[in-house]
Coordinates of C-alpha atoms in Angstrom, one line a residue:
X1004 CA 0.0 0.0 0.0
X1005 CA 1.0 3.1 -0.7
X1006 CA -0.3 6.7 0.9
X1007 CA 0.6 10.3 -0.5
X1008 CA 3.1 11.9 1.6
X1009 CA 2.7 14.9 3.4
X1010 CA 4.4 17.1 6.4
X1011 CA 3.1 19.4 9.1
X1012 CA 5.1 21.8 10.8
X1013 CA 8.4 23.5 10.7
X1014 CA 11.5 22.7 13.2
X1015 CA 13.3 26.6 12.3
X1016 CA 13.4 28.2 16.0
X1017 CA 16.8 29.3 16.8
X1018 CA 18.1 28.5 20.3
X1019 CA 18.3 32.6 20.6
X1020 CA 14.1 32.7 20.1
X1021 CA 13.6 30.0 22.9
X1022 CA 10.6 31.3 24.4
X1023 CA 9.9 30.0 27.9
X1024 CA 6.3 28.4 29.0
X1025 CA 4.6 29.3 31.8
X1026 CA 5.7 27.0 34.5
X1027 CA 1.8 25.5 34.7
X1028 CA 1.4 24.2 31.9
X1029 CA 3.8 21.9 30.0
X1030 CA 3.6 22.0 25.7
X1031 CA 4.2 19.7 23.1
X1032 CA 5.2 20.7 19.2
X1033 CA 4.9 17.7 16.9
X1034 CA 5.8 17.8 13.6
X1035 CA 4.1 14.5 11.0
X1036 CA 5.3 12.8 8.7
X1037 CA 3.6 10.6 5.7
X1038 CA -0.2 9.8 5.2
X1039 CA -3.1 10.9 6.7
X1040 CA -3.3 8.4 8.8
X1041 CA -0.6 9.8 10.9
X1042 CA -1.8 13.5 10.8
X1043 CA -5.4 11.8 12.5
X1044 CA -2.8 10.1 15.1
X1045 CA -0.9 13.2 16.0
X1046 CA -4.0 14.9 16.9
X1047 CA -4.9 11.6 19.0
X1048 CA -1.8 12.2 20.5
X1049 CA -2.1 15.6 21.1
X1050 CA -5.8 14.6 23.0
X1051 CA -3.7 12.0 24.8
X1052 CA -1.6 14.6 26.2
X1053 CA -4.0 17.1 27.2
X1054 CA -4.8 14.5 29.8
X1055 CA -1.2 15.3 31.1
X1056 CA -1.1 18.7 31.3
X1057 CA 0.1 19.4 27.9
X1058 CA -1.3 21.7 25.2
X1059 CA 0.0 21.7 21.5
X1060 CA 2.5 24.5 20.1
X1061 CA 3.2 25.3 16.6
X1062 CA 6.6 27.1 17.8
X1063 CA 9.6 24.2 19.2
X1064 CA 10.8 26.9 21.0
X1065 CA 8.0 27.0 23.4
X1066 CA 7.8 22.9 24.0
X1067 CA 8.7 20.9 27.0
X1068 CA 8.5 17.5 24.3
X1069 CA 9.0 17.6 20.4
X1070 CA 7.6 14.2 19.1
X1071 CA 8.1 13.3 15.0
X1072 CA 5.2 10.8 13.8
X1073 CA 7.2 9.4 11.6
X1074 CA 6.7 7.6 7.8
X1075 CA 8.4 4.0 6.8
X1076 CA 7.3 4.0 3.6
X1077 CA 9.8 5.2 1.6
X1078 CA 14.2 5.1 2.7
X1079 CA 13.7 9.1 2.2
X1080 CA 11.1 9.6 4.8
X1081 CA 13.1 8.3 7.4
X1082 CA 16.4 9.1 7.1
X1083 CA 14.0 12.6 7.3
X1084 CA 13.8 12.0 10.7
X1085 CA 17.1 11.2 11.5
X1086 CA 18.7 14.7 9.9
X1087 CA 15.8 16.1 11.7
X1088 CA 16.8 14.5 14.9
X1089 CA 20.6 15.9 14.4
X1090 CA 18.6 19.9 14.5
X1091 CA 16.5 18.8 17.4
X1092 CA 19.6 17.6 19.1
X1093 CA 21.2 20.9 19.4
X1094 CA 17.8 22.8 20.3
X1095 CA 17.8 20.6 23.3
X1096 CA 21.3 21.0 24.7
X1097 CA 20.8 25.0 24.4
X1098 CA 17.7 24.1 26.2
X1099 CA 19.8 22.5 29.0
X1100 CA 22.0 24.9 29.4
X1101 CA 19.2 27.4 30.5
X1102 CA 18.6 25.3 32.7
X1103 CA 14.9 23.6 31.2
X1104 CA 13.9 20.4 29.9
X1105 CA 13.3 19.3 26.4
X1106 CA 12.2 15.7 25.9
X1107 CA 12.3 14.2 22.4
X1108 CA 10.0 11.4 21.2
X1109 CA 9.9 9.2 18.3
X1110 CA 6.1 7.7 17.2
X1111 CA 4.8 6.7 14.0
X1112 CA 6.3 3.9 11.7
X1113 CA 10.1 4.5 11.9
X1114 CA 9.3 3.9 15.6
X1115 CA 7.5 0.6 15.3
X1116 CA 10.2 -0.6 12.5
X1117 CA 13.4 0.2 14.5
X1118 CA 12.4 0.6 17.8
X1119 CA 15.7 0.9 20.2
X1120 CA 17.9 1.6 17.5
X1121 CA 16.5 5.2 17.0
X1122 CA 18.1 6.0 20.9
X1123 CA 21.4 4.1 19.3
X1124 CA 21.7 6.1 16.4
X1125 CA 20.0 9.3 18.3
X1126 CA 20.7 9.7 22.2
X1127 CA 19.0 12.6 22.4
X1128 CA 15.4 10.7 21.9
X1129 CA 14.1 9.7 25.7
X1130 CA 11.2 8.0 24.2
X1131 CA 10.3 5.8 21.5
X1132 CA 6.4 4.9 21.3
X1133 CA 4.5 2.8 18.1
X1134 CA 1.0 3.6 16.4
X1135 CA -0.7 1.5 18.8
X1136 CA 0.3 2.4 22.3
X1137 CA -0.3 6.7 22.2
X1138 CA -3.0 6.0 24.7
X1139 CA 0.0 4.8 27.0
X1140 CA 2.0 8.5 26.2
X1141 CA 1.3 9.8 29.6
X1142 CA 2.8 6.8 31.9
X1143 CA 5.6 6.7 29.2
X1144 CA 6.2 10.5 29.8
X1145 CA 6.3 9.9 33.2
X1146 CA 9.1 7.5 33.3
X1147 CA 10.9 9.3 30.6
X1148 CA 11.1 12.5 33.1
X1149 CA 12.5 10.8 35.3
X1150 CA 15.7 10.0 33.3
X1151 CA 14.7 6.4 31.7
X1152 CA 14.6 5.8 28.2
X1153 CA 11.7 4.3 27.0
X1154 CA 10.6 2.1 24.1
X1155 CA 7.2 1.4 23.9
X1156 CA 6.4 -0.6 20.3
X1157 CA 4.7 -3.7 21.7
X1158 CA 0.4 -4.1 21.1
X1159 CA -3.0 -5.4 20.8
X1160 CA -3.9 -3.1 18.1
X1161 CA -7.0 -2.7 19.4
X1162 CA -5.8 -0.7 22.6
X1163 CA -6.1 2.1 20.4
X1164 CA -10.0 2.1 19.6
X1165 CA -10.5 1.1 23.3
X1166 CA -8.8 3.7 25.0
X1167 CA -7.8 6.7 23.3
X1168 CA -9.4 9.7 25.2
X1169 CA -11.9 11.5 23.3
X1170 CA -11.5 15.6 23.0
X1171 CA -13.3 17.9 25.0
X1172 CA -16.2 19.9 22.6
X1173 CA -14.2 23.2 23.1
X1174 CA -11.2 21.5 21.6
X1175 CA -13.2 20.2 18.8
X1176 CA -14.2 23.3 17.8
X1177 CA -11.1 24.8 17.0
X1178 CA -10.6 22.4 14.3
X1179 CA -11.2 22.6 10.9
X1180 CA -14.6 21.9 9.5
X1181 CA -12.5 19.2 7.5
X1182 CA -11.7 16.2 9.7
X1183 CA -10.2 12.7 9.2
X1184 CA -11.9 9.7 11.4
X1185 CA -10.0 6.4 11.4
X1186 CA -12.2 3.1 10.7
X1187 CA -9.6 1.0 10.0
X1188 CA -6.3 0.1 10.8
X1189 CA -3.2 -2.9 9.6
X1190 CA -3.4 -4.6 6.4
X1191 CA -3.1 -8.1 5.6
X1192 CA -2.3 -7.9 2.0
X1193 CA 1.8 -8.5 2.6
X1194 CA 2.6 -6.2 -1.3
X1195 CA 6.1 -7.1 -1.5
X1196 CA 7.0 -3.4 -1.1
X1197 CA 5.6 -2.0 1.5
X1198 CA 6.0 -2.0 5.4
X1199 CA 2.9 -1.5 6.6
X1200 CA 1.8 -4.8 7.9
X1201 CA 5.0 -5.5 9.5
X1202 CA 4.6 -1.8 11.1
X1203 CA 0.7 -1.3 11.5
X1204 CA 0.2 -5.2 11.8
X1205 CA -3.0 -7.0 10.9
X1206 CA -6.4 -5.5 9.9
X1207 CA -8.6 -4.7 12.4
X1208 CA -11.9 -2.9 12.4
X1209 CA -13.2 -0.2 14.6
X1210 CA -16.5 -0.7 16.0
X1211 CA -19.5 0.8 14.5
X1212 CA -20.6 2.6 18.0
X1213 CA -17.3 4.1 18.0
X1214 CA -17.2 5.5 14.5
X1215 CA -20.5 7.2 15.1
X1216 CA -20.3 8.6 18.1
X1217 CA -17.0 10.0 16.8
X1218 CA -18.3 11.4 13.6
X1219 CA -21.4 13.0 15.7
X1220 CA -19.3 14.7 17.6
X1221 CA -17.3 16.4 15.0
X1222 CA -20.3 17.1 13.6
X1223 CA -22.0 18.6 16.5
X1224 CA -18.7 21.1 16.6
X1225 CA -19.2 22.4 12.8
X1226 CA -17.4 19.7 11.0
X1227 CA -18.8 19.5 7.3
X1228 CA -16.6 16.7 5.8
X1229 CA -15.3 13.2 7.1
X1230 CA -13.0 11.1 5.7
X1231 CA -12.6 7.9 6.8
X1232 CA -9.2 6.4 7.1
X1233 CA -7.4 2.9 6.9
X1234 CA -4.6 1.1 5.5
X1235 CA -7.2 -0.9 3.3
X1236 CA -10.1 1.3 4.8
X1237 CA -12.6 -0.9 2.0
X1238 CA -12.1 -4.2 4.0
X1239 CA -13.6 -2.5 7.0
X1240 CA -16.1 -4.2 8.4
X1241 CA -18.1 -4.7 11.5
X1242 CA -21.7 -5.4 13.1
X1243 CA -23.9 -3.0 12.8
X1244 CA -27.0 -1.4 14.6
X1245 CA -29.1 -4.2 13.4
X1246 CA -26.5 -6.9 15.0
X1247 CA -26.0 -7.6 10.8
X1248 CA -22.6 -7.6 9.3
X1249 CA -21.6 -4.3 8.0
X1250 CA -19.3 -3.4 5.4
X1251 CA -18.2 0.1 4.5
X1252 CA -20.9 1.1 2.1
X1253 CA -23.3 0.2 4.9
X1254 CA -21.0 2.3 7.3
X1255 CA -21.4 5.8 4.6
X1256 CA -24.7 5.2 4.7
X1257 CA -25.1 5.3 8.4
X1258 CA -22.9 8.6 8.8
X1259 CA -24.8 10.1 6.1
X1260 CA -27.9 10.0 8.7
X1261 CA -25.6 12.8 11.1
X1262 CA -27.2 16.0 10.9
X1263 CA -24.9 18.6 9.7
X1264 CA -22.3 15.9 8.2
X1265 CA -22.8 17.1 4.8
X1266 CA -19.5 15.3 2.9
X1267 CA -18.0 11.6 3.5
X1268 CA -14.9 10.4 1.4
X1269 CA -12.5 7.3 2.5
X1270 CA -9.1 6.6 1.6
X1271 CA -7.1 4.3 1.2
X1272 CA -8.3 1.2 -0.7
X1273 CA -7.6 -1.8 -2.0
X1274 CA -9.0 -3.0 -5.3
X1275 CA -9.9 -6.3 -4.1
X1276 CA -12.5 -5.2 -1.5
X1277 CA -14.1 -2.9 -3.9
X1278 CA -17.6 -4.5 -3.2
X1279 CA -20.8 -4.0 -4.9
X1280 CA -22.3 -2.7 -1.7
X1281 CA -19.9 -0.1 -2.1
X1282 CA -19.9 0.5 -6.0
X1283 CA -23.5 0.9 -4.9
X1284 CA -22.9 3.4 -2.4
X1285 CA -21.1 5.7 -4.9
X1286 CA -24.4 5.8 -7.2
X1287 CA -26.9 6.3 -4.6
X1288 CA -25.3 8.3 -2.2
X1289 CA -25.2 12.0 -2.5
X1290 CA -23.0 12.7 0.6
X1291 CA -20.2 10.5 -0.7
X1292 CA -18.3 12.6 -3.0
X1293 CA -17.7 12.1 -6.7
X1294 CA -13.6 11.5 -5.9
X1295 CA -11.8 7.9 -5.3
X1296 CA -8.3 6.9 -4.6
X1297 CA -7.8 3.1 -5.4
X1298 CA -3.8 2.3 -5.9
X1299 CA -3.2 -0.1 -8.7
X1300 CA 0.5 0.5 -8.2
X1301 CA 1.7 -0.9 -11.9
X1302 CA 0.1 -1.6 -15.6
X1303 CA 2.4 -4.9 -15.8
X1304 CA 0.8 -8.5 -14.9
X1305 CA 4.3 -9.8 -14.4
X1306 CA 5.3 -6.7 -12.1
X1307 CA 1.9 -6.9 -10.3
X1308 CA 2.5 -10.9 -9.5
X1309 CA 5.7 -9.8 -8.0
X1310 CA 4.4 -7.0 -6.2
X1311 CA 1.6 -9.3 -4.4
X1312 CA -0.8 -7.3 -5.5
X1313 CA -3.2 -10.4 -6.3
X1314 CA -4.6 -8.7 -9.0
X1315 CA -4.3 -8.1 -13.1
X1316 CA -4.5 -5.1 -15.0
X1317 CA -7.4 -5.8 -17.2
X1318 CA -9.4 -6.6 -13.4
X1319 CA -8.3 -3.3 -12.3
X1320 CA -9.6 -1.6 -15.3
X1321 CA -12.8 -3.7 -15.4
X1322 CA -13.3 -2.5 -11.8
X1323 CA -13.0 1.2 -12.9
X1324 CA -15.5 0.6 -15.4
X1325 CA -18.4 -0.6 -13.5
X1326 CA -17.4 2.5 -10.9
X1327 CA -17.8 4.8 -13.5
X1328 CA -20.9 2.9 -14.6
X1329 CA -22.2 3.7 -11.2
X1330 CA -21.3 7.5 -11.0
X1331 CA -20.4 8.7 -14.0
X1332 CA -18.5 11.8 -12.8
X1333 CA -16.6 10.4 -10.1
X1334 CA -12.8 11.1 -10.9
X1335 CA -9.7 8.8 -10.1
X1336 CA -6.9 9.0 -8.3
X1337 CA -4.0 6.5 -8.2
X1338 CA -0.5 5.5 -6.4
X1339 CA 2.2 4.2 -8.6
X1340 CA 5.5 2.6 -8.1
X1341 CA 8.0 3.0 -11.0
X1342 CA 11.4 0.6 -11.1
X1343 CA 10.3 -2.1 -8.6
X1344 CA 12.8 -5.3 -9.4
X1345 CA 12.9 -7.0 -12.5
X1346 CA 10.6 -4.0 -14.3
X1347 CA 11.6 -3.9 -18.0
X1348 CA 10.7 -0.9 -20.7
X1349 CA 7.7 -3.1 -21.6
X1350 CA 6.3 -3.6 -18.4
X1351 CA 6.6 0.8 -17.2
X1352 CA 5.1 1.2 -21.4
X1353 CA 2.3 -1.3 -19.5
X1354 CA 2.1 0.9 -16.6
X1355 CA 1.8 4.1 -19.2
X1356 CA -0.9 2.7 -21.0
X1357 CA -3.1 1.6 -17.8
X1358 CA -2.6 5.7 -17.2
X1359 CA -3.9 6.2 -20.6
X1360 CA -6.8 4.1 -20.2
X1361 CA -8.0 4.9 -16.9
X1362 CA -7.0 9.1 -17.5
X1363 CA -6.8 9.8 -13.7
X1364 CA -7.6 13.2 -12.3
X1365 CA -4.7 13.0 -9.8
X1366 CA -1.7 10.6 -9.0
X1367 CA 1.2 9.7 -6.7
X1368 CA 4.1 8.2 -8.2
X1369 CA 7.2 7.2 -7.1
X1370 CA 10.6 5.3 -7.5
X1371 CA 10.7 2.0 -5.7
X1372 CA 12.6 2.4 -2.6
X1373 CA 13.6 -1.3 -0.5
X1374 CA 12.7 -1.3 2.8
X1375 CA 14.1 -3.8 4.9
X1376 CA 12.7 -6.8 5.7
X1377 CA 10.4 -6.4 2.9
X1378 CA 10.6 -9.6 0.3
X1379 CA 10.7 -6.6 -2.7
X1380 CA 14.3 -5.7 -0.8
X1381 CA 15.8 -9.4 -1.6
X1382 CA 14.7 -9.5 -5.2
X1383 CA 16.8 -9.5 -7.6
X1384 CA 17.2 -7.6 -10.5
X1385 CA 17.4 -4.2 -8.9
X1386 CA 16.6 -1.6 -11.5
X1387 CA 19.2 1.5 -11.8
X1388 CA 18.7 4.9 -9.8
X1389 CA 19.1 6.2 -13.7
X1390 CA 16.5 4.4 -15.3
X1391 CA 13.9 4.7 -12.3
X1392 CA 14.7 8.6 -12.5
X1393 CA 14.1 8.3 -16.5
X1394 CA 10.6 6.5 -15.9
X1395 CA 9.4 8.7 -13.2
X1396 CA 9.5 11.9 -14.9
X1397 CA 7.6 10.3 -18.1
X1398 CA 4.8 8.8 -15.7
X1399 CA 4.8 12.4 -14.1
X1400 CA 4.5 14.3 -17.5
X1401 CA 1.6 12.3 -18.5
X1402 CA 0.2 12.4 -15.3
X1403 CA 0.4 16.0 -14.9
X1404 CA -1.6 16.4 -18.3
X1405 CA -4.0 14.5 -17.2
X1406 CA -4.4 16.5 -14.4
X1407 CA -3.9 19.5 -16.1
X1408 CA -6.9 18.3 -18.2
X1409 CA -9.3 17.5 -15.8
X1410 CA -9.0 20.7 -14.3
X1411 CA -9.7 22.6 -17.3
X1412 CA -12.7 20.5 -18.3
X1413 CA -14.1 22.0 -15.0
X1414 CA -14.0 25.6 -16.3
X1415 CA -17.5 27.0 -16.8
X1416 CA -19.4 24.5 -14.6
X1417 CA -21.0 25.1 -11.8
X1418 CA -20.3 22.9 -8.4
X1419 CA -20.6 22.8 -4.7
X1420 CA -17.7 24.0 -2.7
X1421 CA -17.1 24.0 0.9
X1422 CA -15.3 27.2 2.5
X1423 CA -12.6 25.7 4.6
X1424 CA -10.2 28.4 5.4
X1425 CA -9.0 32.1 4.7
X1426 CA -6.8 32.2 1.5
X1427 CA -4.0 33.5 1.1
X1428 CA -4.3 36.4 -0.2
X1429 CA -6.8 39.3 1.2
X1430 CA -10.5 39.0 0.0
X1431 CA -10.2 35.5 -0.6
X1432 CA -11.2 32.6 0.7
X1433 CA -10.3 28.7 0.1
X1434 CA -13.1 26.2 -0.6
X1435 CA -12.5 22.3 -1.1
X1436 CA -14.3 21.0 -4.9
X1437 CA -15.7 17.5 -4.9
X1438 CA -12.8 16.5 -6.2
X1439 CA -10.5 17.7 -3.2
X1440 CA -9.3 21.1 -5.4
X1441 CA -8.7 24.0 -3.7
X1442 CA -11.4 26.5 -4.9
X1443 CA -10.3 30.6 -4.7
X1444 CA -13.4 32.1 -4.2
X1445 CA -14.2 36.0 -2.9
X1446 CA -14.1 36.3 0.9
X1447 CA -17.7 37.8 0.4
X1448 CA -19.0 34.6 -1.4
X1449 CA -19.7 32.9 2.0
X1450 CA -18.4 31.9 5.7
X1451 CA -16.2 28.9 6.5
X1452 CA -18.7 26.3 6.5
X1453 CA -20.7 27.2 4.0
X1454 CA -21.2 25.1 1.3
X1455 CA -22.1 27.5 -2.0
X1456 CA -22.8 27.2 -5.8
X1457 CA -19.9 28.5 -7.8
X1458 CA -19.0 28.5 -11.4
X1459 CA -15.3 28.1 -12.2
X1460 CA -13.7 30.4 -14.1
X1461 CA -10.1 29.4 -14.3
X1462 CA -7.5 27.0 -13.5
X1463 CA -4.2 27.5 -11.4
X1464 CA -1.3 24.8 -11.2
X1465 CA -3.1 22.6 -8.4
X1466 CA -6.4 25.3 -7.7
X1467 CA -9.7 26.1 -9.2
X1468 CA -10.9 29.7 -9.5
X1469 CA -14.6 30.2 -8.8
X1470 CA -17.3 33.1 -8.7
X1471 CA -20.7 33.1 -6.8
X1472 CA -23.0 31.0 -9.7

């Protein structure tokens, strides 16, 4: 499986702008790394913590403990972590030597993958804590004030559902009226790429009661939109109301009961637990918005076989079909892996081809990267840095067309956005399209969390412009 990367926040205080807290209350910066997954566990984190006295920063200077949620999917993403680790070293001893206290934690996937050696390599880390066990961060704090270095990776994956405290209504409302909810969590699916089962572990369902009460919550604090998150969030499953067996369609249907929930999306899935109960779901829906990431990862039978992916092309493209059968303007999104062992020129032409076919509306590609103790690291037939490099920018050009594409065929409709945040720029405001595009609308056109007719009127590089329709 892969997710698209992203990063929140910025480690760029200089030991001269250390600003010190007042002595009551303690405050934690974290910066995340990777999928969404982990930006939903950093704010679990963060509830964890209030619990302990802490409240969040966006300025290191001003935290008593930094923690990085960290990314294993790709070689890049951690040895992130570990130049980011060197910076946060030095921040902490100018910290000592004024005499205050600066732990440093490791979480996320890096953590769970390499557990003690993170302190080896990094002394300056006092704690090093895996997805499952957050709920466990303030006993773990506790021992790590009081000089002991902690590693804290082993589970029962589902301590997290169980015992994660929930936020107080105040703190919910000064979120966004965007908001991820986590259904699902693991994978089972062993692609012989990727990390995740070895980091996240098996798949294992949240309880229905749970995800409702969860998504009514956000809901009763202003939140518009949900998305529902998993490592294979489309093999979520669970029993229901009615004491039936639920699968994820069911589950949209249920949160699309919540008054003031106005938009559900999910992400990410696996194309062999795209149901009809589901397909169904897209078509009948109106909540569920027109937008769908399913991986396929490669064009090339031969390269999927090796990848585990326990699919073919032509099933993968059959599967698009009878989703675009259902909901005819629903638009695609994708995750592919360029150079992955053994690939020849006709197996990437494969890859380009599925790309033609399919014409996605967004993409994530990216140059096979071995992680260790993955079976993909052990292959043979390692393709050159050169010709994965080559690859990767012709998937990206026609990728980017495509995009490019579907974003002008937008111009001159009228759609439904949802006013998420101030823009940039004075007298505007950002809205979020169906299809997850940033819409610049006037800062007159409505308030945030307001969802508005608007007529698009031009395209930026990754943006749509829009007036009042």
């Amino acid at each position: 499986m892969e997710l698209n990367t992203i990063e929140r926040d910025d480690i760029g205080a200089a030991a001269e702008d250390l600003v010190v807290p007042p002595a009551a209350t303690r405050k934690v910066f974290v910066k995340t790394y990777g999928c969404q997954m982990n930006v939903y566990d950093s704010q679990r984190m963060t509830d964890a913590l209030a619990t302990d006295g802490y409240a969040a920063t966006d300025a290191i200077g001003e935290a008593d403990l930094v923690l990085l949620n960290t990314c294993h999917i790709r070689e890049k993403a951690a040895e992130k972590v570990y130049s980011e680790l060197g910076r946060i070293r030095e921040l902490k001893a100018e910290r000592a030597k004024a005499g205050r206290e600066m732990l440093v934690g490791v979480a996320g996937c890096v953590a769970q993958a390499e557990g003690a050696e993170i302190i080896r390599r990094s002394p300056a880390v006092d704690l090093v804590i895996g997805p499952q066990t957050y709920h466990r961060l303030p006993a773990v704090l506790a021992k790590a004030r009081s000089g002991e270095k902690i590693v804290e990776t082993d589970y029962a994956v589902e301590d997290k559902f169980e015992h994660l405290p929930q936020p107080k209504r105040a703190e919910l409302i000064r979120r966004a009226v965007t908001a991820f909810l986590t259904v699902q969590e693991g994978c089972d699916k062993f692609c012989t790429f990727c990390v995740v089962p070895y980091t996240r572990g098996s798949e294992v369902s949240r309880p229905v009661a749970q995800i409702v009460a969860e998504a009514e919550r956000l809901a009763d604090a202003g939140v518009r939109e949900v998305t529902l998150l998993g490592q294979n969030v489309n093999a979520w499953h669970g029993r229901g109301e009615d004491s039936e067996e639920w699968g994820l369609g069911r589950l949209l249907f249920r949160l699309a009961e919540i008054p003031g929930l106005a938009r559900l999306r999910y992400t990410t899935s696996h194309p062999r637990d795209m149901d009809d109960e589901l397909i169904a779901a897209h078509r009948d829906l109106p909540a569920l918005m027109p937008y769908l990431h399913l991986p396929v990862q490669s064009g090339s039978d031969r390269i999927l076989k090796a990848m585990n992916r326990r699919h073919m092309a032509k099933d993968y493209l059959t599967l698009i079909d009878r989703i675009r059968a259902a909901r005819n303007d629903i638009a695609l999104s994708g995750d592919f892996i360029v150079g992955f062992p053994g690939e020849t020129e006709a197996d990437f032409e494969a890859t380009m081809q599925l790309v033609e076919d399919v014409n996605y509306a967004s993409a994530f590609s990216f140059k096979y990267s071995p992680r260790p103790g993955t079976p993909g690291a052990e292959m043979n037939d390692q393709v050159p840095e050169a010709v994965k490099d080559e690859r990767l920018q012709r998937l990206q050009a026609l990728l980017l067309k495509q995009q490019q594409h579907f974003g002008a065929s937008l111009v001159g409709k009228t759609i439904d956005t949802l006013i998420e945040k101030p823009g940039r720029q004075a007298g505007q405001k950002v809205g979020r399209s169906p299809w997850l595009q940033p819409v610049i609308v006037d800062e007159k056109a409505g308030e945030i969390g307001d969802i508005i007719r608007v007529r698009i009127t031009k395209t930026g590089y990754n943006s749509l412009f829009a007036e009042l329709a």
